[in-house]
Amino acid sequence: MALRHAVLAALLDEELSGYQVTKAFAAGVANFWHALPQQVYAELARLEKEGLVAGREVIQEGRPNKRLFRVTGEGLAELENFASSAAKPAFLREDLLVQVQAADHLDVDVLIERLTERYAFAEAKAALFEEQLRRMRGGLDEAEFLLRGARVGPYLTCRRGRDFERANRDWCRDVMEVLRSRQAAGEGA
Amino acid sequence: MALRHAVLAALLDEELSGYQVTKAFAAGVANFWHALPQQVYAELARLEKEGLVAGREVIQEGRPNKRLFRVTGEGLAELENFASSAAKPAFLREDLLVQVQAADHLDVDVLIERLTERYAFAEAKAALFEEQLRRMRGGLDEAEFLLRGARVGPYLTCRRGRDFERANRDWCRDVMEVLRSRQAAGEGA
DNA sequence: TCCTCATAGTCAAGAAAGTGACTAGTCAGT
DNA sequence: ACTGACTAGTCACTTTCTTGACTATGAGGA
């Protein structure tokens, strides 16, 4: 039941179309949650039916009409309720971790390929988040923004996303180094 | 289809009972994947049916009999195949991130409660991983172990788990500090 | 002119993950 | 004698997530 709250949280600061919400949750951009368009639209429909968000039709010219959603009072109450109950901590759940877990039984070169891919992905995503953070800060330096800027929530979650990808990148680097050193040591023996 | 590979990876180094595997995947201990006992037993049954693991009954006295599982040649081939195809990167998916995303619209004190809980959890889990790492290293120092120790795979994934929880802890600390500072600044105004 | 991309969605089906309850025996405390 | 924890597992059900395809329209480039 967290996607529903994630959608509510995404709509808090501005009225968005379903399409815009799907963009916010799209792979590669999601800073605090991830979901596919189908899930987002389904969740929006449920939320509207329950009165937690309200949608209004906007007729457009030159492109398809859209529906803009905003959070209702009930929606905000639901979020407050969600925040007041304990959050369940997430675990790391990466394919690559499974592959590295088996490292001692697998081909090192194959693993290094995987690690290189993940490294590049992490680097790119971290850069993307960094760019987003810069935009959110506007002119202010970080300390100033954190103290007085509007909307620190999204900023703080985005920072977590950036740091997560940086940690992934660094881990990939370290693992590759370890695997290469062992390979070299093994060949020497 | 990653749990199946996680189970295979867990069984690579030693023959384990289903129960032991469930322990390895239990909440709070999982270093590279997480799953509930029901999932693990179901997966083991499937893997055995497909010949990727082989189980043997062990009769015990004083406690229930158990079945020990080991990975077959086919199982290892399946893992190799898994490692040779691209791993899909995971996203952060934490309830607490959703709550912080909405921080600007929620009660700060309530959020700080959540962050304090998560902080403590992260700290405890990081310590647990640290302890596990110490045990895996045995007498060796880390550089030595990474170069020449047996089974670096599990060590490296455990390190990722530890660093992940440390990052969670640090993030919680930073977020709390930001929220408190803003609260103080707001009261002053 | 065709092709692709972006906007703005929807439907159906399946795989994966999570929840709750339940069996059954042993051992250590209170 | 009773309680709770540990070993060792199983059944049934639900929610959540993922995959793949499909409908439209308009703008820009090769």
Short mmCIF file of C-alpha atoms (C1' of nucleotides) in Angstrom, two decimals:
data_model
loop_
_atom_site.label_atom_id
_atom_site.label_comp_id
_atom_site.label_asym_id
_atom_site.label_seq_id
_atom_site.Cartn_x
_atom_site.Cartn_y
_atom_site.Cartn_z
CA MET A 1 0.00 0.00 0.00
CA ALA A 2 2.92 2.37 -0.46
CA LEU A 3 2.40 3.24 -4.11
CA ARG A 4 -0.84 4.97 -3.19
CA HIS A 5 1.02 7.15 -0.69
CA ALA A 6 3.82 7.76 -3.13
CA VAL A 7 1.29 9.04 -5.66
CA LEU A 8 -0.31 11.27 -3.05
CA ALA A 9 3.12 12.60 -2.08
CA ALA A 10 3.92 13.34 -5.72
CA LEU A 11 0.73 15.39 -6.11
CA LEU A 12 1.20 17.43 -2.95
CA ASP A 13 3.12 20.34 -4.39
CA GLU A 14 1.33 20.75 -7.69
CA GLU A 15 -1.61 19.61 -9.73
CA LEU A 16 -0.32 17.05 -12.23
CA SER A 17 -1.77 15.03 -15.06
CA GLY A 18 -1.67 11.25 -14.85
CA TYR A 19 0.90 11.33 -17.58
CA GLN A 20 3.12 13.67 -15.63
CA VAL A 21 2.86 11.44 -12.60
CA THR A 22 3.88 8.44 -14.68
CA LYS A 23 6.91 10.43 -15.84
CA ALA A 24 7.85 11.14 -12.25
CA PHE A 25 7.72 7.43 -11.46
CA ALA A 26 9.38 6.27 -14.66
CA ALA A 27 12.43 4.06 -14.63
CA GLY A 28 15.58 6.09 -14.41
CA VAL A 29 13.96 9.21 -13.02
CA ALA A 30 12.15 8.01 -9.93
CA ASN A 31 13.88 9.54 -6.97
CA PHE A 32 11.76 8.18 -4.17
CA TRP A 33 9.61 5.44 -5.70
CA HIS A 34 9.27 3.60 -8.97
CA ALA A 35 6.20 2.41 -10.85
CA LEU A 36 5.06 1.78 -14.40
CA PRO A 37 2.39 3.91 -16.09
CA GLN A 38 -0.21 1.15 -15.76
CA GLN A 39 0.23 1.02 -12.01
CA VAL A 40 0.11 4.79 -11.69
CA TYR A 41 -3.08 5.18 -13.70
CA ALA A 42 -4.71 2.32 -11.82
CA GLU A 43 -3.73 3.85 -8.50
CA LEU A 44 -4.99 7.28 -9.53
CA ALA A 45 -8.32 5.74 -10.48
CA ARG A 46 -8.58 4.02 -7.11
CA LEU A 47 -7.55 7.15 -5.24
CA GLU A 48 -10.15 9.19 -7.10
CA LYS A 49 -12.86 6.64 -6.40
CA GLU A 50 -12.01 6.84 -2.72
CA GLY A 51 -11.98 10.61 -2.77
CA LEU A 52 -8.31 10.99 -1.83
CA VAL A 53 -7.52 12.86 -5.04
CA ALA A 54 -9.77 14.95 -7.25
CA GLY A 55 -9.34 15.05 -11.01
CA ARG A 56 -10.52 17.64 -13.49
CA GLU A 57 -10.62 17.40 -17.25
CA VAL A 58 -8.54 19.87 -19.23
CA ILE A 59 -9.40 20.22 -22.89
CA GLN A 60 -6.35 20.80 -25.01
CA GLU A 61 -5.83 21.67 -28.61
CA GLY A 62 -3.17 20.08 -30.71
CA ARG A 63 -2.79 17.24 -28.23
CA PRO A 64 -5.00 14.79 -26.32
CA ASN A 65 -7.04 16.09 -23.44
CA LYS A 66 -5.76 15.32 -20.00
CA ARG A 67 -6.94 15.08 -16.45
CA LEU A 68 -5.22 17.04 -13.71
CA PHE A 69 -5.22 15.62 -10.20
CA ARG A 70 -4.82 17.24 -6.84
CA VAL A 71 -4.83 15.81 -3.32
CA THR A 72 -8.01 16.36 -1.30
CA GLY A 73 -8.23 16.98 2.42
CA GLU A 74 -8.98 13.33 2.88
CA GLY A 75 -5.92 12.48 0.83
CA LEU A 76 -3.71 14.58 3.06
CA ALA A 77 -5.27 12.95 6.12
CA GLU A 78 -4.45 9.56 4.63
CA LEU A 79 -0.83 10.63 4.16
CA GLU A 80 -0.67 11.93 7.71
CA ASN A 81 -2.01 8.64 8.91
CA PHE A 82 0.56 6.80 6.82
CA ALA A 83 3.37 8.88 8.26
CA SER A 84 2.18 8.31 11.79
CA SER A 85 2.52 4.55 11.51
CA ALA A 86 5.88 2.84 11.41
CA ALA A 87 7.58 2.60 8.05
CA LYS A 88 8.87 -0.81 7.16
CA PRO A 89 12.53 -0.71 6.23
CA ALA A 90 13.45 -1.89 2.76
CA PHE A 91 16.15 -4.38 1.89
CA LEU A 92 18.63 -4.25 -0.89
CA ARG A 93 17.34 -6.43 -3.71
CA GLU A 94 19.66 -6.37 -6.65
CA ASP A 95 20.29 -9.03 -9.25
CA LEU A 96 23.90 -7.96 -9.26
CA LEU A 97 24.27 -8.72 -5.57
CA VAL A 98 23.10 -12.27 -6.23
CA GLN A 99 25.64 -12.58 -9.01
CA VAL A 100 28.47 -11.28 -6.83
CA GLN A 101 27.36 -13.55 -3.98
CA ALA A 102 28.19 -16.43 -6.33
CA ALA A 103 31.41 -14.78 -7.51
CA ASP A 104 33.67 -17.58 -6.28
CA HIS A 105 31.92 -20.03 -8.59
CA LEU A 106 31.47 -17.87 -11.67
CA ASP A 107 33.58 -16.52 -14.50
CA VAL A 108 35.28 -13.33 -13.33
CA ASP A 109 35.26 -11.68 -16.75
CA VAL A 110 31.53 -12.15 -17.09
CA LEU A 111 30.97 -10.61 -13.67
CA ILE A 112 33.20 -7.68 -14.52
CA GLU A 113 31.03 -7.01 -17.55
CA ARG A 114 27.97 -6.85 -15.29
CA LEU A 115 29.79 -4.62 -12.83
CA THR A 116 30.94 -2.30 -15.58
CA GLU A 117 27.38 -1.93 -16.85
CA ARG A 118 26.05 -1.25 -13.38
CA TYR A 119 28.85 1.20 -12.73
CA ALA A 120 27.97 3.22 -15.81
CA PHE A 121 24.27 3.12 -14.97
CA ALA A 122 24.88 4.26 -11.41
CA GLU A 123 27.15 7.06 -12.56
CA ALA A 124 24.58 8.29 -15.07
CA LYS A 125 21.74 8.16 -12.60
CA ALA A 126 23.74 9.90 -9.90
CA ALA A 127 24.55 12.68 -12.38
CA LEU A 128 20.88 12.97 -13.27
CA PHE A 129 19.94 13.33 -9.61
CA GLU A 130 22.73 15.82 -9.09
CA GLU A 131 21.34 17.91 -11.93
CA GLN A 132 17.85 17.70 -10.44
CA LEU A 133 19.20 18.85 -7.10
CA ARG A 134 20.91 21.81 -8.72
CA ARG A 135 17.63 22.81 -10.34
CA MET A 136 15.74 22.49 -7.08
CA ARG A 137 18.28 24.63 -5.23
CA GLY A 138 17.92 27.37 -7.79
CA GLY A 139 20.40 30.11 -6.93
CA LEU A 140 20.86 29.17 -3.26
CA ASP A 141 23.77 27.20 -1.89
CA GLU A 142 22.84 23.93 -0.26
CA ALA A 143 23.00 24.96 3.41
CA GLU A 144 20.85 28.00 2.68
CA PHE A 145 18.33 25.98 0.68
CA LEU A 146 18.05 23.30 3.34
CA LEU A 147 17.36 25.91 5.98
CA ARG A 148 15.04 28.24 4.10
CA GLY A 149 14.17 26.78 0.70
CA ALA A 150 10.65 25.71 -0.22
CA ARG A 151 9.97 21.99 -0.58
CA VAL A 152 12.90 20.34 1.13
CA GLY A 153 11.09 16.99 1.12
CA PRO A 154 11.70 16.21 -2.55
CA TYR A 155 15.21 17.59 -2.21
CA LEU A 156 16.07 15.26 0.66
CA THR A 157 14.70 12.17 -1.07
CA CYS A 158 16.54 13.08 -4.24
CA ARG A 159 19.74 13.37 -2.25
CA ARG A 160 19.17 9.87 -0.90
CA GLY A 161 18.72 8.65 -4.47
CA ARG A 162 21.95 10.31 -5.54
CA ASP A 163 23.90 8.90 -2.62
CA PHE A 164 22.46 5.46 -3.21
CA GLU A 165 23.67 5.44 -6.79
CA ARG A 166 27.04 6.81 -5.77
CA ALA A 167 27.34 3.98 -3.27
CA ASN A 168 26.42 1.49 -5.97
CA ARG A 169 29.03 2.97 -8.26
CA ASP A 170 31.74 2.85 -5.61
CA TRP A 171 30.85 -0.69 -4.66
CA CYS A 172 31.07 -1.80 -8.29
CA ARG A 173 34.48 -0.17 -8.55
CA ASP A 174 35.73 -1.86 -5.38
CA VAL A 175 34.37 -5.28 -6.34
CA MET A 176 35.98 -5.07 -9.77
CA GLU A 177 39.28 -4.15 -8.18
CA VAL A 178 39.09 -7.09 -5.78
CA LEU A 179 38.15 -9.55 -8.52
CA ARG A 180 40.93 -8.30 -10.79
CA SER A 181 43.56 -8.49 -8.06
CA ARG A 182 42.57 -12.03 -7.19
CA GLN A 183 42.62 -12.98 -10.85
CA ALA A 184 46.12 -11.57 -11.20
CA ALA A 185 47.28 -13.27 -8.00
CA GLY A 186 45.78 -16.55 -9.20
CA GLU A 187 47.56 -16.37 -12.53
CA GLY A 188 50.83 -15.63 -10.81
CA ALA A 189 50.55 -18.78 -8.67
CA MET B 1 12.96 -14.95 -11.23
CA ALA B 2 15.73 -13.71 -8.97
CA LEU B 3 14.79 -15.53 -5.78
CA ARG B 4 15.58 -18.81 -7.49
CA HIS B 5 19.08 -17.58 -8.26
CA ALA B 6 19.48 -16.16 -4.80
CA VAL B 7 18.63 -19.56 -3.35
CA LEU B 8 21.10 -21.26 -5.67
CA ALA B 9 23.78 -18.74 -4.69
CA ALA B 10 23.11 -19.37 -1.00
CA LEU B 11 23.60 -23.11 -1.47
CA LEU B 12 26.83 -22.85 -3.45
CA ASP B 13 29.28 -22.98 -0.60
CA GLU B 14 27.63 -25.55 1.60
CA GLU B 15 24.83 -28.03 1.82
CA LEU B 16 22.02 -26.42 3.82
CA SER B 17 18.61 -27.45 5.08
CA GLY B 18 15.56 -25.55 3.90
CA TYR B 19 15.29 -24.16 7.37
CA GLN B 20 18.85 -22.86 7.29
CA VAL B 21 18.19 -21.22 3.95
CA THR B 22 15.11 -19.52 5.37
CA LYS B 23 17.29 -18.21 8.19
CA ALA B 24 19.72 -16.79 5.67
CA PHE B 25 16.90 -14.95 3.94
CA ALA B 26 15.08 -13.90 7.09
CA ALA B 27 14.26 -10.29 7.76
CA GLY B 28 17.15 -8.54 9.44
CA VAL B 29 19.82 -11.01 8.44
CA ALA B 30 19.56 -11.14 4.66
CA ASN B 31 22.68 -9.57 3.24
CA PHE B 32 22.00 -9.95 -0.45
CA TRP B 33 18.32 -10.87 -0.77
CA HIS B 34 15.29 -11.19 1.41
CA ALA B 35 12.46 -13.71 1.40
CA LEU B 36 10.02 -15.31 3.80
CA PRO B 37 10.20 -19.00 4.73
CA GLN B 38 7.17 -19.83 2.59
CA GLN B 39 8.81 -18.39 -0.47
CA VAL B 40 12.08 -20.17 0.19
CA TYR B 41 10.48 -23.58 0.68
CA ALA B 42 8.35 -23.11 -2.43
CA GLU B 43 11.39 -22.12 -4.45
CA LEU B 44 13.42 -25.06 -3.16
CA ALA B 45 10.62 -27.41 -4.19
CA ARG B 46 10.53 -25.91 -7.68
CA LEU B 47 14.32 -26.02 -8.00
CA GLU B 48 14.39 -29.65 -6.96
CA LYS B 49 11.65 -30.57 -9.40
CA GLU B 50 13.68 -28.96 -12.17
CA GLY B 51 16.86 -30.69 -11.08
CA LEU B 52 18.76 -27.52 -10.20
CA VAL B 53 19.20 -28.59 -6.60
CA ALA B 54 19.29 -32.07 -5.07
CA GLY B 55 17.89 -32.76 -1.63
CA ARG B 56 18.61 -35.60 0.73
CA GLU B 57 16.75 -36.60 3.86
CA VAL B 58 18.65 -36.53 7.12
CA ILE B 59 17.08 -38.39 10.04
CA GLN B 60 17.63 -36.64 13.32
CA GLU B 61 16.98 -37.57 16.91
CA GLY B 62 15.52 -35.15 19.39
CA ARG B 63 14.34 -32.84 16.61
CA PRO B 64 12.43 -33.06 13.32
CA ASN B 65 14.13 -34.65 10.34
CA LYS B 66 15.40 -32.28 7.72
CA ARG B 67 16.36 -32.21 4.08
CA LEU B 68 19.75 -30.95 3.01
CA PHE B 69 20.07 -29.35 -0.41
CA ARG B 70 23.02 -28.86 -2.70
CA VAL B 71 23.33 -27.26 -6.14
CA THR B 72 23.62 -29.65 -9.09
CA GLY B 73 25.66 -29.12 -12.22
CA GLU B 74 22.53 -27.90 -13.94
CA GLY B 75 21.94 -25.50 -11.09
CA LEU B 76 25.40 -24.03 -11.51
CA ALA B 77 24.84 -23.75 -15.25
CA GLU B 78 21.61 -21.88 -14.54
CA LEU B 79 23.50 -19.46 -12.31
CA GLU B 80 26.17 -18.96 -14.95
CA ASN B 81 23.48 -18.24 -17.46
CA PHE B 82 21.89 -15.78 -15.06
CA ALA B 83 25.19 -14.00 -14.53
CA SER B 84 25.82 -13.78 -18.25
CA SER B 85 22.66 -11.79 -18.89
CA ALA B 86 22.31 -8.19 -17.81
CA ALA B 87 21.22 -7.57 -14.26
CA LYS B 88 18.40 -5.11 -13.86
CA PRO B 89 19.29 -2.33 -11.48
CA ALA B 90 17.10 -1.93 -8.42
CA PHE B 91 15.55 1.26 -7.18
CA LEU B 92 15.25 2.51 -3.68
CA ARG B 93 11.76 1.69 -2.44
CA GLU B 94 11.33 2.79 1.13
CA ASP B 95 8.19 3.86 2.93
CA LEU B 96 10.27 6.40 4.79
CA LEU B 97 11.33 8.08 1.56
CA VAL B 98 7.68 8.57 0.68
CA GLN B 99 7.08 10.09 4.08
CA VAL B 100 10.03 12.45 3.77
CA GLN B 101 8.98 13.38 0.23
CA ALA B 102 5.81 14.77 1.83
CA ALA B 103 7.78 16.39 4.67
CA ASP B 104 6.71 19.93 3.83
CA HIS B 105 3.07 18.99 4.41
CA LEU B 106 3.40 16.75 7.45
CA ASP B 107 4.04 17.13 11.14
CA VAL B 108 7.78 17.40 11.73
CA ASP B 109 7.69 15.67 15.11
CA VAL B 110 5.92 12.65 13.68
CA LEU B 111 8.50 12.39 10.92
CA ILE B 112 11.33 12.66 13.39
CA GLU B 113 9.87 9.71 15.25
CA ARG B 114 9.97 7.67 12.03
CA LEU B 115 13.50 8.81 11.29
CA THR B 116 14.65 7.94 14.78
CA GLU B 117 13.25 4.44 14.45
CA ARG B 118 14.86 3.94 11.07
CA TYR B 119 18.12 5.32 12.38
CA ALA B 120 18.20 2.79 15.19
CA PHE B 121 17.25 -0.04 12.85
CA ALA B 122 19.96 0.92 10.36
CA GLU B 123 22.55 1.19 13.09
CA ALA B 124 21.67 -2.23 14.49
CA LYS B 125 21.68 -3.88 11.10
CA ALA B 126 24.97 -2.28 10.13
CA ALA B 127 26.49 -3.57 13.36
CA LEU B 128 25.15 -7.03 12.63
CA PHE B 129 26.71 -7.00 9.16
CA GLU B 130 29.96 -5.68 10.61
CA GLU B 131 30.02 -8.60 13.02
CA GLN B 132 29.33 -11.03 10.17
CA LEU B 133 32.19 -9.52 8.19
CA ARG B 134 34.55 -9.92 11.14
CA ARG B 135 33.61 -13.58 11.40
CA MET B 136 34.12 -14.14 7.67
CA ARG B 137 37.55 -12.51 7.76
CA GLY B 138 38.65 -14.77 10.57
CA GLY B 139 42.13 -13.75 11.62
CA LEU B 140 43.07 -11.93 8.43
CA ASP B 141 42.95 -8.19 7.94
CA GLU B 142 40.61 -7.00 5.24
CA ALA B 143 43.11 -6.35 2.43
CA GLU B 144 44.64 -9.77 2.97
CA PHE B 145 41.26 -11.48 3.06
CA LEU B 146 40.04 -9.74 -0.08
CA LEU B 147 43.14 -10.85 -1.94
CA ARG B 148 43.52 -14.39 -0.67
CA GLY B 149 40.54 -15.37 1.49
CA ALA B 150 38.09 -18.06 0.47
CA ARG B 151 34.57 -16.98 -0.53
CA VAL B 152 34.91 -13.27 -1.19
CA GLY B 153 31.49 -13.24 -2.87
CA PRO B 154 29.46 -13.34 0.32
CA TYR B 155 31.92 -10.95 1.93
CA LEU B 156 31.49 -8.37 -0.80
CA THR B 157 27.70 -8.54 -0.74
CA CYS B 158 27.70 -8.28 3.03
CA ARG B 159 29.86 -5.19 2.76
CA ARG B 160 27.31 -3.66 0.40
CA GLY B 161 24.61 -4.44 2.95
CA ARG B 162 26.59 -2.79 5.71
CA ASP B 163 27.31 0.31 3.66
CA PHE B 164 23.68 0.54 2.60
CA GLU B 165 22.53 0.60 6.20
CA ARG B 166 25.23 3.07 7.15
CA ALA B 167 24.03 5.32 4.36
CA ASN B 168 20.47 4.97 5.61
CA ARG B 169 21.58 5.86 9.10
CA ASP B 170 23.53 8.91 7.94
CA TRP B 171 20.66 10.07 5.78
CA CYS B 172 18.24 9.79 8.71
CA ARG B 173 20.64 11.82 10.83
CA ASP B 174 20.98 14.54 8.17
CA VAL B 175 17.25 14.72 7.51
CA MET B 176 16.50 15.05 11.20
CA GLU B 177 19.03 17.83 11.51
CA VAL B 178 17.52 19.70 8.57
CA LEU B 179 13.98 19.33 9.86
CA ARG B 180 14.96 20.45 13.33
CA SER B 181 16.86 23.48 12.06
CA ARG B 182 13.92 24.54 9.93
CA GLN B 183 11.57 24.05 12.85
CA ALA B 184 13.79 26.23 15.06
CA ALA B 185 14.11 28.89 12.33
CA GLY B 186 10.33 28.84 11.81
CA GLU B 187 9.63 29.34 15.51
CA GLY B 188 12.08 32.20 15.66
CA ALA B 189 10.27 34.05 12.86
"C1'" DT C 1 6.30 10.61 -47.37
"C1'" DC C 2 7.44 7.81 -43.87
"C1'" DC C 3 9.40 7.20 -39.41
"C1'" DT C 4 10.01 8.18 -34.90
"C1'" DC C 5 9.16 10.63 -30.70
"C1'" DA C 6 6.10 12.85 -27.31
"C1'" DT C 7 1.53 13.34 -25.31
"C1'" DA C 8 -2.21 10.90 -22.92
"C1'" DG C 9 -3.86 7.10 -21.77
"C1'" DT C 10 -6.10 1.72 -21.31
"C1'" DC C 11 -6.56 -3.60 -21.09
"C1'" DA C 12 -5.38 -8.24 -20.04
"C1'" DA C 13 -2.51 -11.68 -18.15
"C1'" DG C 14 1.10 -13.56 -15.55
"C1'" DA C 15 5.01 -13.76 -12.37
"C1'" DA C 16 6.70 -12.51 -8.01
"C1'" DA C 17 6.24 -11.26 -3.35
"C1'" DG C 18 3.81 -10.82 0.97
"C1'" DT C 19 0.27 -12.24 4.80
"C1'" DG C 20 -1.78 -15.20 8.02
"C1'" DA C 21 -2.54 -19.45 9.89
"C1'" DC C 22 -1.23 -24.11 11.09
"C1'" DT C 23 1.32 -28.85 12.31
"C1'" DA C 24 4.51 -31.05 15.49
"C1'" DG C 25 8.19 -32.10 18.44
"C1'" DT C 26 12.04 -30.43 21.86
"C1'" DC C 27 14.10 -27.76 25.40
"C1'" DA C 28 14.70 -24.17 28.96
"C1'" DG C 29 12.60 -21.48 32.32
"C1'" DT C 30 9.03 -19.96 35.77
"C1'" DA D 1 2.14 -27.48 34.70
"C1'" DC D 2 2.51 -23.88 31.58
"C1'" DT D 3 4.85 -20.56 28.58
"C1'" DG D 4 7.71 -19.23 25.17
"C1'" DA D 5 11.44 -20.08 21.90
"C1'" DC D 6 13.72 -23.02 18.46
"C1'" DT D 7 13.74 -26.56 14.80
"C1'" DA D 8 11.48 -27.90 10.44
"C1'" DG D 9 8.24 -27.23 7.50
"C1'" DT D 10 3.33 -26.53 4.76
"C1'" DC D 11 -1.24 -24.48 2.87
"C1'" DA D 12 -4.14 -20.99 1.12
"C1'" DC D 13 -4.91 -16.44 -0.22
"C1'" DT D 14 -4.01 -11.62 -1.61
"C1'" DT D 15 -1.52 -7.85 -3.15
"C1'" DT D 16 1.84 -5.95 -5.96
"C1'" DC D 17 4.68 -5.72 -9.85
"C1'" DT D 18 5.89 -6.69 -14.50
"C1'" DT D 19 5.17 -7.75 -19.50
"C1'" DG D 20 3.22 -6.86 -23.70
"C1'" DA D 21 0.09 -5.00 -26.59
"C1'" DC D 22 -3.08 -1.37 -28.18
"C1'" DT D 23 -5.70 3.42 -29.21
"C1'" DA D 24 -5.23 8.18 -30.69
"C1'" DT D 25 -3.13 12.71 -32.23
"C1'" DG D 26 0.49 16.02 -33.52
"C1'" DA D 27 5.26 17.69 -34.44
"C1'" DG D 28 9.80 17.31 -36.44
"C1'" DG D 29 13.30 15.25 -39.20
"C1'" DA D 30 15.37 12.11 -43.22
#
